[in-house]
PDB file of C-alpha atoms and ligand atoms in Angstrom:
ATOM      1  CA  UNK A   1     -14.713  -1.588   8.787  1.00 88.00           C
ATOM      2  CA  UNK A   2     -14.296  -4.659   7.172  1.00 91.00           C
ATOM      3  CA  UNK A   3     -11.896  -7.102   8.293  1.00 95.00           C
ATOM      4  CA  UNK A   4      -9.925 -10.174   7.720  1.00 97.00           C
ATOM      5  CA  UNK A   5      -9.112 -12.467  10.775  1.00 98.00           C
ATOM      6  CA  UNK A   6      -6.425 -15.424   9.767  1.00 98.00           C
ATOM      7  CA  UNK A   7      -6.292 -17.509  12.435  1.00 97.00           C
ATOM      8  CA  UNK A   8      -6.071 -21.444  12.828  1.00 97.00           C
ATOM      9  CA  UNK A   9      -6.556 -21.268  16.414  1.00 96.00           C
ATOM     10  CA  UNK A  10     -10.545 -21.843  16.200  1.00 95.00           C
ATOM     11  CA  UNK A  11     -11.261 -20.634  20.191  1.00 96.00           C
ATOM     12  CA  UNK A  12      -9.175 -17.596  19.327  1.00 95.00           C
ATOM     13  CA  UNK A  13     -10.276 -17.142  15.871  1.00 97.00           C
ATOM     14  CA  UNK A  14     -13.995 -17.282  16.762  1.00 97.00           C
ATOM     15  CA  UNK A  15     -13.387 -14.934  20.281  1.00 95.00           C
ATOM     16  CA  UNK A  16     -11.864 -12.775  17.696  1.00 96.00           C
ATOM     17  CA  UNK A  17     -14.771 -12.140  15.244  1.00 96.00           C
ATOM     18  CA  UNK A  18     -16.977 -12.332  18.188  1.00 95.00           C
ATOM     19  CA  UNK A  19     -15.801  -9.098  19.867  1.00 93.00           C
ATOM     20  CA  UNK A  20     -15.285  -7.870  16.442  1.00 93.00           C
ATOM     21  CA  UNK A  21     -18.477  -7.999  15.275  1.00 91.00           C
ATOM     22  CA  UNK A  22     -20.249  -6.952  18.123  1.00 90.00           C
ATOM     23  CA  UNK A  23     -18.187  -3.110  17.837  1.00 85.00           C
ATOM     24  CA  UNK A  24     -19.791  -2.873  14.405  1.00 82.00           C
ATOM     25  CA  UNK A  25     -17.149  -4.599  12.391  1.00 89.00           C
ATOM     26  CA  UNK A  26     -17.638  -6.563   9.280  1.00 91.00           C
ATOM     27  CA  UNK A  27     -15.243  -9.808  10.093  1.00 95.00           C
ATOM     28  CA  UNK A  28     -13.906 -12.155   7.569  1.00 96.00           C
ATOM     29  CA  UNK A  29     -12.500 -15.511   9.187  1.00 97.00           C
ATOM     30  CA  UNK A  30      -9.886 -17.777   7.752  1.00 98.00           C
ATOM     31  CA  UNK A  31      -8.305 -20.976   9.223  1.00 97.00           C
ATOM     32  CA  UNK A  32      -5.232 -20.942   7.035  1.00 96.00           C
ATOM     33  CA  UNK A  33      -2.738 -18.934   4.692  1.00 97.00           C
ATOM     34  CA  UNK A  34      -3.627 -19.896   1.503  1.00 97.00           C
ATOM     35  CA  UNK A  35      -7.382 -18.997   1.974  1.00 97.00           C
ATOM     36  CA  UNK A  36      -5.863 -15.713   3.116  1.00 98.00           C
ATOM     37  CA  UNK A  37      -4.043 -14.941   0.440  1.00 96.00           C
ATOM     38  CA  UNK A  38      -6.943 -15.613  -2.027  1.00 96.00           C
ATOM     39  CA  UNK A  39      -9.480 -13.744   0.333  1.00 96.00           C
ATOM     40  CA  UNK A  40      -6.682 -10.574  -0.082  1.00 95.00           C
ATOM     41  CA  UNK A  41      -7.259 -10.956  -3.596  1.00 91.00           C
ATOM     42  CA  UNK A  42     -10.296 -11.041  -4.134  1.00 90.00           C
ATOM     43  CA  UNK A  43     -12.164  -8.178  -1.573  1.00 89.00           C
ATOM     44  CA  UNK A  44     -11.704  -5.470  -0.041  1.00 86.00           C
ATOM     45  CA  UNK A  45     -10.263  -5.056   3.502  1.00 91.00           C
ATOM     46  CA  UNK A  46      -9.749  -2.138   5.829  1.00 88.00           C
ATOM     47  CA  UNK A  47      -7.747  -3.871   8.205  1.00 95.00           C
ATOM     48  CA  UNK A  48      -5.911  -7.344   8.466  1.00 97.00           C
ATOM     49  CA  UNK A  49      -5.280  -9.688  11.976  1.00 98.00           C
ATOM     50  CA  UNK A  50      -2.909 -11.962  11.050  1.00 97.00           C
ATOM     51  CA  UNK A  51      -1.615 -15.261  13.067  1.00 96.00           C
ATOM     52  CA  UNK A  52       2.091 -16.136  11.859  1.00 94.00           C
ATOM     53  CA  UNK A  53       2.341 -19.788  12.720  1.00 93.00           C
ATOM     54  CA  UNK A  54      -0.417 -21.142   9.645  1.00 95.00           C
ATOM     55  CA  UNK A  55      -1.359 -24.210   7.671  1.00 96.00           C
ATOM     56  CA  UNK A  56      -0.478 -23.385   3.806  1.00 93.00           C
ATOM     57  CA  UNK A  57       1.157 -20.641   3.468  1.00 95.00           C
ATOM     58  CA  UNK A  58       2.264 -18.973   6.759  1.00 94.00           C
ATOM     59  CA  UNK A  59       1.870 -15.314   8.224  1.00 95.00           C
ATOM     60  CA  UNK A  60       5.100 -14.047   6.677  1.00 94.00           C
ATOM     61  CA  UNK A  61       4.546 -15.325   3.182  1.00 95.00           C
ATOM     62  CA  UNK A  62       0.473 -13.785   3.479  1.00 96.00           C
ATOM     63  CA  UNK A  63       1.903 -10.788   4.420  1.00 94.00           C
ATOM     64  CA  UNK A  64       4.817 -10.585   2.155  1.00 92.00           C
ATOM     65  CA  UNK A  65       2.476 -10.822  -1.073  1.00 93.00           C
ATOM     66  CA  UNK A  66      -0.130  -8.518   0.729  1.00 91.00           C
ATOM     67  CA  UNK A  67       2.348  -5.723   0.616  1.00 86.00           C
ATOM     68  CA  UNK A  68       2.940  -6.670  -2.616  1.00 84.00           C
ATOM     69  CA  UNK A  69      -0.266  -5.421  -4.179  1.00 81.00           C
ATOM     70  CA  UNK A  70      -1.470  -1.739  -4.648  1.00 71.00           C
ATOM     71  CA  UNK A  71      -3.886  -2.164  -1.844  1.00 76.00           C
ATOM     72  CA  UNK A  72      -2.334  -1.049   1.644  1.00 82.00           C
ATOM     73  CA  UNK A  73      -3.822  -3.335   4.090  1.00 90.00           C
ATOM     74  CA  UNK A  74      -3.001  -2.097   7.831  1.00 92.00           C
ATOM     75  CA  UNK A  75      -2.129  -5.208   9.368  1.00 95.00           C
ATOM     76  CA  UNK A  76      -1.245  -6.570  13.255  1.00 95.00           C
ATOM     77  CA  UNK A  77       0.004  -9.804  13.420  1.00 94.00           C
ATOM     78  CA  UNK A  78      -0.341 -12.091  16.268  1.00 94.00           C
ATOM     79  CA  UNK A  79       2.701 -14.032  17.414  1.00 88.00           C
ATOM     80  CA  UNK A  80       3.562 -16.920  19.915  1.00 81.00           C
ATOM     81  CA  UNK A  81       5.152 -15.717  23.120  1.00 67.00           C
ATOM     82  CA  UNK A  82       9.115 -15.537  23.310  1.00 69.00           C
ATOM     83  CA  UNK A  83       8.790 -15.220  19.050  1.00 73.00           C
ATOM     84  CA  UNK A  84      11.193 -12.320  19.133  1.00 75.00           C
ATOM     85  CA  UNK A  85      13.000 -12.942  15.665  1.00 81.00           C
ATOM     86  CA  UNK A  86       9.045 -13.062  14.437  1.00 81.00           C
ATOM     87  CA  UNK A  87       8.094  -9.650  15.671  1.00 78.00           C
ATOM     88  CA  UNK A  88      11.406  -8.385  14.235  1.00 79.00           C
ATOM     89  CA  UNK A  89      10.325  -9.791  10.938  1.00 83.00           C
ATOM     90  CA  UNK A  90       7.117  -9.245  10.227  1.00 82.00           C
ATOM     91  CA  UNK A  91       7.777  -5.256  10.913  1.00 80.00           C
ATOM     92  CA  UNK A  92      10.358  -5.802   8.666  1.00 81.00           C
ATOM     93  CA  UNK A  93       7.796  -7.311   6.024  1.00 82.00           C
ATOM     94  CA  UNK A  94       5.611  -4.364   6.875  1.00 82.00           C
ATOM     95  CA  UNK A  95       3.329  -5.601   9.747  1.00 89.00           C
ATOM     96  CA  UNK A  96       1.895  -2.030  11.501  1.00 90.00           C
ATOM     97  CA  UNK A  97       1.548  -3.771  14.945  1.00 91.00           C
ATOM     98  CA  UNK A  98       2.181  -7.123  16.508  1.00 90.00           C
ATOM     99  CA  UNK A  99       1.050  -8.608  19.516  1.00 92.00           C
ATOM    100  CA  UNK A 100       2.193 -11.149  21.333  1.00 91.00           C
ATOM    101  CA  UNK A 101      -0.506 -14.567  22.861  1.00 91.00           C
ATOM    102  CA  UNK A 102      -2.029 -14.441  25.216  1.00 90.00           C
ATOM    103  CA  UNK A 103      -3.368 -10.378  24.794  1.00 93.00           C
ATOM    104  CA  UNK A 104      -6.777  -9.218  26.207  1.00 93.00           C
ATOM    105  CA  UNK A 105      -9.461  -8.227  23.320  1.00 92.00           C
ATOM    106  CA  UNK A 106      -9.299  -4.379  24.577  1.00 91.00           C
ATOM    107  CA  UNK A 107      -5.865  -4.457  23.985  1.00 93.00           C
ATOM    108  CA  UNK A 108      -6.209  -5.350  20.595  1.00 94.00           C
ATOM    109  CA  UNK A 109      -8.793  -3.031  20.054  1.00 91.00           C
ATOM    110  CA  UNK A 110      -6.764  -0.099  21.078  1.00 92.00           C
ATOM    111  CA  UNK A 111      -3.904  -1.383  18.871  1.00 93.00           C
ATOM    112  CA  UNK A 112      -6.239  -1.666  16.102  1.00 94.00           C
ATOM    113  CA  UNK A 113      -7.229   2.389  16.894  1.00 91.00           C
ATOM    114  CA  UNK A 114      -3.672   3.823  17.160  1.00 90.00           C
ATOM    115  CA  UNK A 115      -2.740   1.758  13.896  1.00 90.00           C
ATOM    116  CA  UNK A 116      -5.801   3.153  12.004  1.00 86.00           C
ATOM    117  CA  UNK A 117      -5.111   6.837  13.214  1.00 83.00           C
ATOM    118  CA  UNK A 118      -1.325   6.419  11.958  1.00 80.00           C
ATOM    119  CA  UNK A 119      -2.336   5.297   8.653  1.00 75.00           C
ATOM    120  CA  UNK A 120      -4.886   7.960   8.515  1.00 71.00           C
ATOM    121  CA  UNK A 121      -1.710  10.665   8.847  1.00 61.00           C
ATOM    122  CA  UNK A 122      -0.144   9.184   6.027  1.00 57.00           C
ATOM    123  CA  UNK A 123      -2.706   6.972   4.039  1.00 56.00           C
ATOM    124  CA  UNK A 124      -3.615   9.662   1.635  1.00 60.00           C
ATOM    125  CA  UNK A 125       0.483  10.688   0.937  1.00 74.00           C
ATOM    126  CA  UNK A 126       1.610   6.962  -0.127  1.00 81.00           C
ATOM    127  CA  UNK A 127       0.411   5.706  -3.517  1.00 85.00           C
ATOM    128  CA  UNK A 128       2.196   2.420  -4.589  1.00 87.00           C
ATOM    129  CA  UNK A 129       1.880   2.180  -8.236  1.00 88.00           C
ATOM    130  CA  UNK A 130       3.706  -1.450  -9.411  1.00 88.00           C
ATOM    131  CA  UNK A 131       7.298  -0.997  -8.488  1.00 90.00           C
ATOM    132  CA  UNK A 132       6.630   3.278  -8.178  1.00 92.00           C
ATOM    133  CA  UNK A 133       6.538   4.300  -4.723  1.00 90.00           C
ATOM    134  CA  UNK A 134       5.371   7.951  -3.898  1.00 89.00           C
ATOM    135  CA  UNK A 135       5.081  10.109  -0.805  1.00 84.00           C
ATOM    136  CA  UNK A 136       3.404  13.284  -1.896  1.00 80.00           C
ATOM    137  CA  UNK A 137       3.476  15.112   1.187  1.00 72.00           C
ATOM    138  CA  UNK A 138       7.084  14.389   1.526  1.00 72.00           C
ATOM    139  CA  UNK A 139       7.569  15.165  -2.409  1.00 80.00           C
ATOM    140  CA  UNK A 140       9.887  11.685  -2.576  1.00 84.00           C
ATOM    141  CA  UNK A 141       9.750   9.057  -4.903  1.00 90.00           C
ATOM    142  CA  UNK A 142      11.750   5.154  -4.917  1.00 91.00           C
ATOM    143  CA  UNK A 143      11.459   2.614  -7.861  1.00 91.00           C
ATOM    144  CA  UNK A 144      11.611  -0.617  -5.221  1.00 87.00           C
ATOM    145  CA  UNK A 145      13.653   0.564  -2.629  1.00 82.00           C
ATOM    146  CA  UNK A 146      15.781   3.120  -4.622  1.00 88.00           C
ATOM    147  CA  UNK A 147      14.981   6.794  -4.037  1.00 89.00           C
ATOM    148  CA  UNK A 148      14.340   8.458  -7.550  1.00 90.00           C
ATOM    149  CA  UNK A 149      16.651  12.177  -7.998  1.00 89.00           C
ATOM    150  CA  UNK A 150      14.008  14.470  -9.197  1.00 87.00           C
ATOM    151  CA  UNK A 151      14.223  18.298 -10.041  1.00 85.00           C
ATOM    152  CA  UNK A 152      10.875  20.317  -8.908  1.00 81.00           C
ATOM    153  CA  UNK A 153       9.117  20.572 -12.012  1.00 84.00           C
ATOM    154  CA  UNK A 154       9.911  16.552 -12.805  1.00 89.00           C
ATOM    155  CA  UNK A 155       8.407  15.733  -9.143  1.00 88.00           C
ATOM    156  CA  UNK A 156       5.185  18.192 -10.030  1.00 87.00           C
ATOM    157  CA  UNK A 157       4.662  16.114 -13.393  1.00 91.00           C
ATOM    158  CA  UNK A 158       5.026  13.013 -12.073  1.00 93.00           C
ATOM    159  CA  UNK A 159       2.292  14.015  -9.010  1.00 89.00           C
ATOM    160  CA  UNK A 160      -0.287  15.051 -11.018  1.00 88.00           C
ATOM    161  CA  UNK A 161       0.044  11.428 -12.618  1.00 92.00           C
ATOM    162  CA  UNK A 162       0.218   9.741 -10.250  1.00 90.00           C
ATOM    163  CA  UNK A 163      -2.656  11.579  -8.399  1.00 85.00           C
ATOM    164  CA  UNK A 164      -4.586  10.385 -11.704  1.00 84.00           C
ATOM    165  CA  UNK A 165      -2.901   6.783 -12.461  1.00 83.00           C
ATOM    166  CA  UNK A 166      -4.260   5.049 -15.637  1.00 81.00           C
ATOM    167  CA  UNK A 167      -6.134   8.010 -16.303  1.00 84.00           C
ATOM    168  CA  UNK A 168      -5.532  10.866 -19.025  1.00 87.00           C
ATOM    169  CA  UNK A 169      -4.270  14.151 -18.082  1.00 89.00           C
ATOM    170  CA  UNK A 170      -3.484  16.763 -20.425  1.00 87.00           C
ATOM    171  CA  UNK A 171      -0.673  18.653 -20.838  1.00 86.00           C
ATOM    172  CA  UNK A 172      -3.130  21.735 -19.914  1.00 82.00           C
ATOM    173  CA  UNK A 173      -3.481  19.953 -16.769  1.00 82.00           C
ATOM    174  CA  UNK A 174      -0.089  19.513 -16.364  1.00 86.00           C
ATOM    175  CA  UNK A 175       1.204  23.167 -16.697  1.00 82.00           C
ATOM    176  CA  UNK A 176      -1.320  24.094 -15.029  1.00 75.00           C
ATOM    177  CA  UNK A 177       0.060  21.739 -12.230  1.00 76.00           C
ATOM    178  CA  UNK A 178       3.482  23.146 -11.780  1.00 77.00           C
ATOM    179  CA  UNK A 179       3.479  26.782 -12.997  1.00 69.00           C
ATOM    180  CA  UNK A 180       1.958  28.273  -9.920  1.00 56.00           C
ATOM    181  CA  UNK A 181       5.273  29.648  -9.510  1.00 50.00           C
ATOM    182  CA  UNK A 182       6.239  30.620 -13.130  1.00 53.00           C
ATOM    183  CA  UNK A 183       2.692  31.605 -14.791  1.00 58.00           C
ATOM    184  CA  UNK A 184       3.078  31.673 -18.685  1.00 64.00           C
ATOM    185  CA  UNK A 185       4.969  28.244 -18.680  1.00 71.00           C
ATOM    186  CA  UNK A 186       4.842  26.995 -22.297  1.00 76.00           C
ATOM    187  CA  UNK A 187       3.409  23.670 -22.462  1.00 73.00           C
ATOM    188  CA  UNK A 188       5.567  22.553 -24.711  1.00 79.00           C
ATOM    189  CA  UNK A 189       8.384  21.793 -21.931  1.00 85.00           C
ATOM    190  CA  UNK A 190       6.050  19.425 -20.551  1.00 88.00           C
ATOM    191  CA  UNK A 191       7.398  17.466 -23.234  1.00 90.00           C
ATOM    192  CA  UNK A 192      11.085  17.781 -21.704  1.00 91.00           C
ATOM    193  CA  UNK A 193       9.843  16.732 -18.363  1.00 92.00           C
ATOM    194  CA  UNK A 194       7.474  13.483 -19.890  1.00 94.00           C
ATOM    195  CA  UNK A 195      11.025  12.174 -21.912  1.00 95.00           C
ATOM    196  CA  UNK A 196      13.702  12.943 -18.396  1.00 94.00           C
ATOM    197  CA  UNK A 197      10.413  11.087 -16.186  1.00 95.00           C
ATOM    198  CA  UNK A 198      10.196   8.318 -18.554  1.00 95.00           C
ATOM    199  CA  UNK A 199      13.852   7.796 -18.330  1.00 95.00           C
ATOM    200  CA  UNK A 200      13.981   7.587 -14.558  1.00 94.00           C
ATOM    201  CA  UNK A 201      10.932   5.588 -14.266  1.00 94.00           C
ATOM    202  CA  UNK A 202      12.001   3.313 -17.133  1.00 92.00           C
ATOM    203  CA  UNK A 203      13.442   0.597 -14.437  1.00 90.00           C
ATOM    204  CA  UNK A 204      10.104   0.713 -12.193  1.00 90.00           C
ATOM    205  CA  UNK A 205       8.573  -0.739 -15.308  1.00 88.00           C
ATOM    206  CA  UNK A 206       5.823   1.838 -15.035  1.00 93.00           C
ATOM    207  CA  UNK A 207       5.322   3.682 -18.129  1.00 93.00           C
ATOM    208  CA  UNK A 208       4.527   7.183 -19.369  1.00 95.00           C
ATOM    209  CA  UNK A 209       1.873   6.849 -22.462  1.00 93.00           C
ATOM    210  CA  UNK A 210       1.341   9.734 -24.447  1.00 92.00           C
ATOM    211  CA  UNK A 211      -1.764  10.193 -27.091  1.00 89.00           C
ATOM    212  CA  UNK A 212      -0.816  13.164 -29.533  1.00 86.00           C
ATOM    213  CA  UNK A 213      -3.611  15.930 -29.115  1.00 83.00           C
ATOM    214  CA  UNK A 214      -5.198  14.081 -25.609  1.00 85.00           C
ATOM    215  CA  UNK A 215      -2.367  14.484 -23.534  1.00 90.00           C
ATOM    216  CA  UNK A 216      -0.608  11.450 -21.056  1.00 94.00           C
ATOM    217  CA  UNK A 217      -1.192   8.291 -18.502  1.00 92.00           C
ATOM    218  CA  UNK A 218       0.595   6.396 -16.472  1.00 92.00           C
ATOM    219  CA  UNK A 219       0.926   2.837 -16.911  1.00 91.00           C
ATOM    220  CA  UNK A 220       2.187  -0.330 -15.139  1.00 86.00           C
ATOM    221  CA  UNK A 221       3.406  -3.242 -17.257  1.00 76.00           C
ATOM    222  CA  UNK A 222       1.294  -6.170 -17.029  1.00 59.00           C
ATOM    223  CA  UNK A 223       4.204  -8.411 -15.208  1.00 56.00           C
ATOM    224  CA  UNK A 224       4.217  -5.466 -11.919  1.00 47.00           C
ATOM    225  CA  UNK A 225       0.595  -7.133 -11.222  1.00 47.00           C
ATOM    226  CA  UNK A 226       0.123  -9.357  -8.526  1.00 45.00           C
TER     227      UNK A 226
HETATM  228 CA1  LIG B 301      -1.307 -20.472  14.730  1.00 83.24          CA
END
């Protein structure tokens, strides 16, 4: 797993990629938040330890423009003892875990495992897409916070875009998608679907594309990237 440590405590920082490393781990170490946010940029992380109390930019604002981006990065902060209001806030910025200094390195270990097998459960339902959020195994959909009204089929059209974001899918594909209850669905009503979907999406600034004889994509507009 490849992880990012932010921490400017260096005797905590360093015990941290220490124990890390030696359970297999491939650590990143940073010293302060604006480092972090650039290291979140630019790789790839499986799992984020994040101090609040930073040099630069601190934990909130690192973890308020890591939710920000397409990638979900499990994350536990790490917060000062008698911090109360900052547990309360980074869960409400989407921390998965805090823990509160001093905590043994098994404990944070074991934190790390139960917030890894709770993102397992749900890591393959939630695709973020710009401001489109879906939850396929719960068939729901929200444009920021705001839960999009869809009928069956107009949920089953948007999936199978989603499932294939930025890439073509025909309107085969499509029909073939949501008729499993109604076999001989005329493809052409895919079309109904696309222009009601389009509407409803219209203020998540992700767009439908269509490409006469090919078939559609889904598209974020270039201002939704961060
Ligand atoms: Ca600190």
């Amino acid at each position: 797993m490849h992880v990012l440590i932010v921490e400017d405590d260096e005797t905590l920082g360093d015990g941290l990629s220490r124990y890390l490393r030696q359970a297999a781990h491939q650590v990143d170490l940073v010293t302060n938040g604006r480092e972090a946010d650039l290291a979140l940029t630019h790789e790839w992380y499986d799992f984020l330890i994040l101090d609040i109390g930073l040099p630069g930019l601190d934990g909130f604002e690192v973890l308020r423009r890591a939710r920000l981006r397409d990638r979900y990065v499990p994350t536990i902060v790490l917060t000062a003892r008698d911090a109360v209001e900052d547990k309360v806030r980074g869960l409400d910025l989407g921390a998965d875990d805090y823990l509160v200094k001093p905590f043994s390195l098994p404990e944070l270990e074991a934190r790390i495992r139960t917030v890894l097998r709770r993102n397992q459960k749900t890591a393959e339902t939630h695709i973020v897409y710009g401001k489109l959020k879906v939850d396929i195994a719960a068939r729901r959909a929200w444009v920021d916070d705001n839960p999009l009204r869809l009928t069956s089929r107009e949920w089953g059209v948007l999936e199978c875009l989603v499932l294939r974001a930025g890439k073509m899918v025909s309107k085969d594909q499509i029909a073939a998608a949501i008729s499993d209850l109604d076999a001989g669905l005329n493809p052409n009503v895919i079309e109904v679907y696309i222009s009601r979907l389009r509407q409803k999406l219209a203020p998540s600034g992700v767009k439908i594309h269509s490409i006469r004889g090919f078939g559609y994509y889904l598209e974020k507009t270039a201002d939704d990237e961060h």
